[in-house]
Short mmCIF file of C-alpha atoms in Angstrom, two decimals:
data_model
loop_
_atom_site.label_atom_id
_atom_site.label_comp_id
_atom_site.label_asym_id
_atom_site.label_seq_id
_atom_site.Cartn_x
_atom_site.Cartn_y
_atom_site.Cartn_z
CA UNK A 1 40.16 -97.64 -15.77
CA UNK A 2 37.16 -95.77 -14.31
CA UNK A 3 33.67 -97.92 -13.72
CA UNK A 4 31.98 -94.41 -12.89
CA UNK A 5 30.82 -94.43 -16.84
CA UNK A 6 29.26 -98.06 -16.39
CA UNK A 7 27.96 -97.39 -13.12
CA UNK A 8 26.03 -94.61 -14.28
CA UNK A 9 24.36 -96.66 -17.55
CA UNK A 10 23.32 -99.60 -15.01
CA UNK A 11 21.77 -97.26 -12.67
CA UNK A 12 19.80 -95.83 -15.37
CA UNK A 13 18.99 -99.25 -16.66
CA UNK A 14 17.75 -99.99 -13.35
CA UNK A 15 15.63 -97.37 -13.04
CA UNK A 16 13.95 -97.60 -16.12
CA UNK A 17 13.46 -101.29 -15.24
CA UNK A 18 11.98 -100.59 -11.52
CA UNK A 19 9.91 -98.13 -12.29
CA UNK A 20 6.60 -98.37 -15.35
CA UNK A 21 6.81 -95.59 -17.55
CA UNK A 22 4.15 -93.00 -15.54
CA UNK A 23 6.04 -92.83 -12.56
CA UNK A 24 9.24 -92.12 -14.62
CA UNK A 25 7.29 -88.80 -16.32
CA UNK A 26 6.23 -87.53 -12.71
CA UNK A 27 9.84 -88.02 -11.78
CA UNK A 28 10.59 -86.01 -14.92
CA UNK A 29 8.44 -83.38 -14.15
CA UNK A 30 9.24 -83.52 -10.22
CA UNK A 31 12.98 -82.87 -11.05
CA UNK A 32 12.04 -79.85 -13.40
CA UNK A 33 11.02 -78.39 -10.30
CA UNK A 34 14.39 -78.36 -8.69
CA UNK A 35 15.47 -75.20 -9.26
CA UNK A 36 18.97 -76.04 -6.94
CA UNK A 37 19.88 -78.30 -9.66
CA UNK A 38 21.67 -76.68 -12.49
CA UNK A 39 19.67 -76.26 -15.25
CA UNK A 40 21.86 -78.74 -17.52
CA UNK A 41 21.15 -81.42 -15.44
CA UNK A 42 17.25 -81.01 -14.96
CA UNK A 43 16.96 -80.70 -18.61
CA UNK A 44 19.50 -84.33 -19.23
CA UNK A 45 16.83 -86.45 -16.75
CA UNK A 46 14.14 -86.86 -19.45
CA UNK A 47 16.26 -87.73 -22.17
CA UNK A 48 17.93 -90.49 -19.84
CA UNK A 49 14.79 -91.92 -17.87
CA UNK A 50 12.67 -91.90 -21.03
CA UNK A 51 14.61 -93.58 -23.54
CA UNK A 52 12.64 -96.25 -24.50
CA UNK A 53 9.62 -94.31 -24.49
CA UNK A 54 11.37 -92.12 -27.48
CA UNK A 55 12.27 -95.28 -28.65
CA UNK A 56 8.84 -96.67 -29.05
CA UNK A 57 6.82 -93.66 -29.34
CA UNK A 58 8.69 -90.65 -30.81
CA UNK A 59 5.64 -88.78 -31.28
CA UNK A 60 4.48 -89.32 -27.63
CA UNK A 61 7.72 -88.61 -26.58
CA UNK A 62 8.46 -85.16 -27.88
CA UNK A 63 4.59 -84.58 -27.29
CA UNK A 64 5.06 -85.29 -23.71
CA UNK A 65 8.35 -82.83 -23.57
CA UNK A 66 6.84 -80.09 -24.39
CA UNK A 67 3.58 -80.27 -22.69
CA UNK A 68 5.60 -80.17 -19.77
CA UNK A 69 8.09 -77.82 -20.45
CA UNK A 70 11.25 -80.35 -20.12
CA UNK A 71 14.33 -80.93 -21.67
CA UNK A 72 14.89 -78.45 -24.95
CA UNK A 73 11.44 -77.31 -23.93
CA UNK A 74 12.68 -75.37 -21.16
CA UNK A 75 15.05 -73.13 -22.90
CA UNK A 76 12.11 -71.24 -24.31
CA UNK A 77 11.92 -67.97 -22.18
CA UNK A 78 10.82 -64.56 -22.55
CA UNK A 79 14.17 -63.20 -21.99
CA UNK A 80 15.91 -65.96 -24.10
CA UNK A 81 13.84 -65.17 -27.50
CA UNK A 82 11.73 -62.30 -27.61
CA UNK A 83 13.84 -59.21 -29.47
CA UNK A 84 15.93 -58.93 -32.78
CA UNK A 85 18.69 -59.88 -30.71
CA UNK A 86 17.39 -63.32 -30.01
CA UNK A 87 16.69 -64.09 -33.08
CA UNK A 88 18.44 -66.95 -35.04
CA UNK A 89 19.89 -66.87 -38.04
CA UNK A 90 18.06 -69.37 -39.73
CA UNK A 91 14.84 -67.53 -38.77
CA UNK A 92 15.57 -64.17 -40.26
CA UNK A 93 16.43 -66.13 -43.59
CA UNK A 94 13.03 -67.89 -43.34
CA UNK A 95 11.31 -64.57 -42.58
CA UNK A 96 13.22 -62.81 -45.31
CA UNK A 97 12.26 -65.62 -47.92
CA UNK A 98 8.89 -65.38 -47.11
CA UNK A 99 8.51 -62.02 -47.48
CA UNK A 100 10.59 -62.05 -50.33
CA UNK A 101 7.77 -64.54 -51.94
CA UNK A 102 5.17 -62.61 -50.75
CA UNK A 103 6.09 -59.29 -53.00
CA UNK A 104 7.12 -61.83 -56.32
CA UNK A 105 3.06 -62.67 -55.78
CA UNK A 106 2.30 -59.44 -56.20
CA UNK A 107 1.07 -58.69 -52.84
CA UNK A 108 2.02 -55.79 -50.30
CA UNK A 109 3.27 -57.18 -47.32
CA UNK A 110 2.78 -54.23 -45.16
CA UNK A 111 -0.61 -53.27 -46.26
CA UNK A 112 -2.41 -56.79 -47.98
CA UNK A 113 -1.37 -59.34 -44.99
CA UNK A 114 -4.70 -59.08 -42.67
CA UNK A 115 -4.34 -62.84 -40.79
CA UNK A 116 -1.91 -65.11 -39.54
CA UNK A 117 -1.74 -68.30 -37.61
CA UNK A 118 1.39 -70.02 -35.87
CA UNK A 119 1.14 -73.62 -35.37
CA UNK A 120 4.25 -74.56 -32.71
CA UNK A 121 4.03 -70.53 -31.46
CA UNK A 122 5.50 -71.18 -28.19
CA UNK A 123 5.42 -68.07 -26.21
CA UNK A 124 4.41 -66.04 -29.52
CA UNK A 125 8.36 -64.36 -30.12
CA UNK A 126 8.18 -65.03 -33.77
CA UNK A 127 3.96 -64.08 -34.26
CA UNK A 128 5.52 -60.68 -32.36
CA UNK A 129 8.64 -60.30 -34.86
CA UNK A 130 5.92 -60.53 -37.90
CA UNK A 131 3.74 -57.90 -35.51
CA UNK A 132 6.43 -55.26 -35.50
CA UNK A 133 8.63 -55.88 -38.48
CA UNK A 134 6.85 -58.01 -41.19
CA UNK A 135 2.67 -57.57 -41.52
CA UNK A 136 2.00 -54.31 -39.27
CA UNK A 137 -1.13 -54.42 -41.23
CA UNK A 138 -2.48 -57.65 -39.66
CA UNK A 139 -5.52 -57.45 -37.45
CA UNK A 140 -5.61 -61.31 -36.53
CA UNK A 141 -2.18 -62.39 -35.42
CA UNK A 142 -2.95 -66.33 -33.63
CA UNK A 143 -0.85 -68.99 -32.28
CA UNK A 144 -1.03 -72.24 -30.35
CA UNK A 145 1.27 -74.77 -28.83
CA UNK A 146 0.47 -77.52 -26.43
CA UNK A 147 3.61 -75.79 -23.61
CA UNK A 148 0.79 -73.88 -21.37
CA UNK A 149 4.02 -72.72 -19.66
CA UNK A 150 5.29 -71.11 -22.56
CA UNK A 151 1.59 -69.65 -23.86
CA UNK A 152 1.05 -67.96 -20.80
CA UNK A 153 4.49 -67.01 -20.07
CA UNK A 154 4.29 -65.34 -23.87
CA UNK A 155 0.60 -64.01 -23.03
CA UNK A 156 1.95 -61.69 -19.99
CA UNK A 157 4.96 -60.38 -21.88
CA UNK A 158 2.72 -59.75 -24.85
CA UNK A 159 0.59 -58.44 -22.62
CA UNK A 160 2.85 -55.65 -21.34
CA UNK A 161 4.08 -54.53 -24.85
CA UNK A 162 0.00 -53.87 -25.66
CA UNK A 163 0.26 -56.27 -28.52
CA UNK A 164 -2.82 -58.11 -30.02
CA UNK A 165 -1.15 -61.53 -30.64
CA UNK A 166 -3.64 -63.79 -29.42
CA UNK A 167 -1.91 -67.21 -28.38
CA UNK A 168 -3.76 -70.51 -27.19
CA UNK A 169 -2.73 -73.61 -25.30
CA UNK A 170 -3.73 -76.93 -27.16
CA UNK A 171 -1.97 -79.74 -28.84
CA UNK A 172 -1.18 -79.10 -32.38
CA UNK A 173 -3.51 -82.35 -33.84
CA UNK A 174 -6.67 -80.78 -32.52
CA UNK A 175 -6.14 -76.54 -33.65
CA UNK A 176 -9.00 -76.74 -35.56
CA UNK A 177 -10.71 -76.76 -32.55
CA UNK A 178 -8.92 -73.47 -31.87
CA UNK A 179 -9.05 -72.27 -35.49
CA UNK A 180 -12.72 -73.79 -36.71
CA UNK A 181 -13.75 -72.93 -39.99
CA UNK A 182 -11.38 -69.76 -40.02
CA UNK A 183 -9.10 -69.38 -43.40
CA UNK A 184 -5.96 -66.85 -42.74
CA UNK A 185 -4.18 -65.69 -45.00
CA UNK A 186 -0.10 -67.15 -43.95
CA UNK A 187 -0.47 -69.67 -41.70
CA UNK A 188 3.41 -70.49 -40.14
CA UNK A 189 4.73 -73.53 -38.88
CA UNK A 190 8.46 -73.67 -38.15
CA UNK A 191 10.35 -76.29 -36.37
CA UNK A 192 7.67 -78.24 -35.77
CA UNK A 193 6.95 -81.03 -37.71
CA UNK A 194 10.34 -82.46 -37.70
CA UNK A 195 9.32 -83.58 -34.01
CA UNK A 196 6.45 -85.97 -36.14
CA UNK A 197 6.78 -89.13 -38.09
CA UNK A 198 5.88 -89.21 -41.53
CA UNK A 199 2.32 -89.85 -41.56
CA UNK A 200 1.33 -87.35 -38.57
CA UNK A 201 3.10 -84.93 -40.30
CA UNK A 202 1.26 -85.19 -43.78
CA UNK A 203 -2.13 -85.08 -41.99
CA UNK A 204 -1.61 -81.74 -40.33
CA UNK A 205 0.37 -80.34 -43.51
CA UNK A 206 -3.12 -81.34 -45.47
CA UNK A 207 -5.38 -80.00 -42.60
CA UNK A 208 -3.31 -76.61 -42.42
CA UNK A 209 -3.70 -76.54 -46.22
CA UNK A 210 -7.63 -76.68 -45.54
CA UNK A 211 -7.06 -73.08 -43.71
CA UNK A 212 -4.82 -71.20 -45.29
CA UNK A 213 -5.99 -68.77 -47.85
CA UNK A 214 -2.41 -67.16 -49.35
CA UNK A 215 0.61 -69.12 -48.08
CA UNK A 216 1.73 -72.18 -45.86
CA UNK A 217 5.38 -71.51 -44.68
CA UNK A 218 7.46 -74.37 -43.09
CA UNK A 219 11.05 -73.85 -41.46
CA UNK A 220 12.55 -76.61 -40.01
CA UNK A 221 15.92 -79.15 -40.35
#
């Protein structure tokens, strides 16, 4: 029988034990920077060396994550998700539905959709697939997501196709500091909230609800 399985939980159980909880995020971070590591690996540390801070604070956790571009964080990429290629499944469905809704309301989608806001954007591939395929009309195309690697990653390749997409880099609790007392007319937030407990999650529904002037559309498990 192989100990190699056991040997590899008490080591982990030891480190999680020797070390308090802020050196084990540098060490997260620190690791993410080791590009001769294969990318599987860098992206299994957090999980392992932070599992009782997911377990005690899932909302910290997953906050934490992304800020920092770890774990499923990191698979967000230019090259991985901008393009109709890229795109999942699930999204064009969610896309399709809401335009879908959009026309049963009576409203022309290419020519009546002025505003929109992304809450989660990332590096802005969906805000550009609404852009070019669902709301050319739109003059005020926003988004904001607390991975500054992913907002300006998104910003420079935006940047190069001349789009307008503006995107900013904050956590999602405080975008009305982004937003203030604007109203837009679809404000988006997909995959997102699932990474919130219950009562997080109702305050920023009823806070987007505060700013959205023609539809809130949420996509997630």
């Amino acid at each position: 029988m192989s100990l190699r399985p056991s040997i590899k939980s008490a080591a982990k159980t030891a480190i999680r034990s020797m070390l308090p909880l802020p050196a084990r995020k540098r060490l997260c971070v620190l690791i993410s920077r080791m590009k001769w590591l294969k990318e599987g690996r860098r992206n299994w540390w957090p999980t392992e060396l932070l599992s009782d801070f997911a377990e005690k604070d899932i909302n910290g956790y997953h906050k934490f994550l992304w800020a920092n571009h770890l774990s499923y964080a990191a698979t967000y990429e230019p090259a991985l998700r901008f393009g109709e290629e890229n795109m999942k499944e699930s999204r064009r469905l969610f896309f399709s539905d809401l335009q879908g809704l959009i026309e049963r309301m009576g409203i022309d989608p290419s020519r009546e959709i002025e505003s929109v806001f992304e809450l989660g954007c990332s590096l802005g591939y969906q805000l550009r697939h609404i852009e070019t395929n669902l709301f050319p009309n739109a003059s005020i195309l926003e988004g904001l997501d607390i991975d500054r690697y992913a907002i300006e990653s998104g910003k420079k390749h935006l940047g190069g196709l001349g789009s307008k997409i503006e995107l900013y880099c904050s956590d999602m609790e405080s975008f009305e500091g982004v937003t203030g007392a604007k109203v837009y007319d679809i404000i988006i937030c997909s995959g997102v909230l699932m990474y919130l407990s219950h009562d997080p999650a109702a305050r920023l529904v009823g806070r987007m609800l505060k700013h959205t002037g023609k539809i809130l559309a949420f996509a997630g498990l």
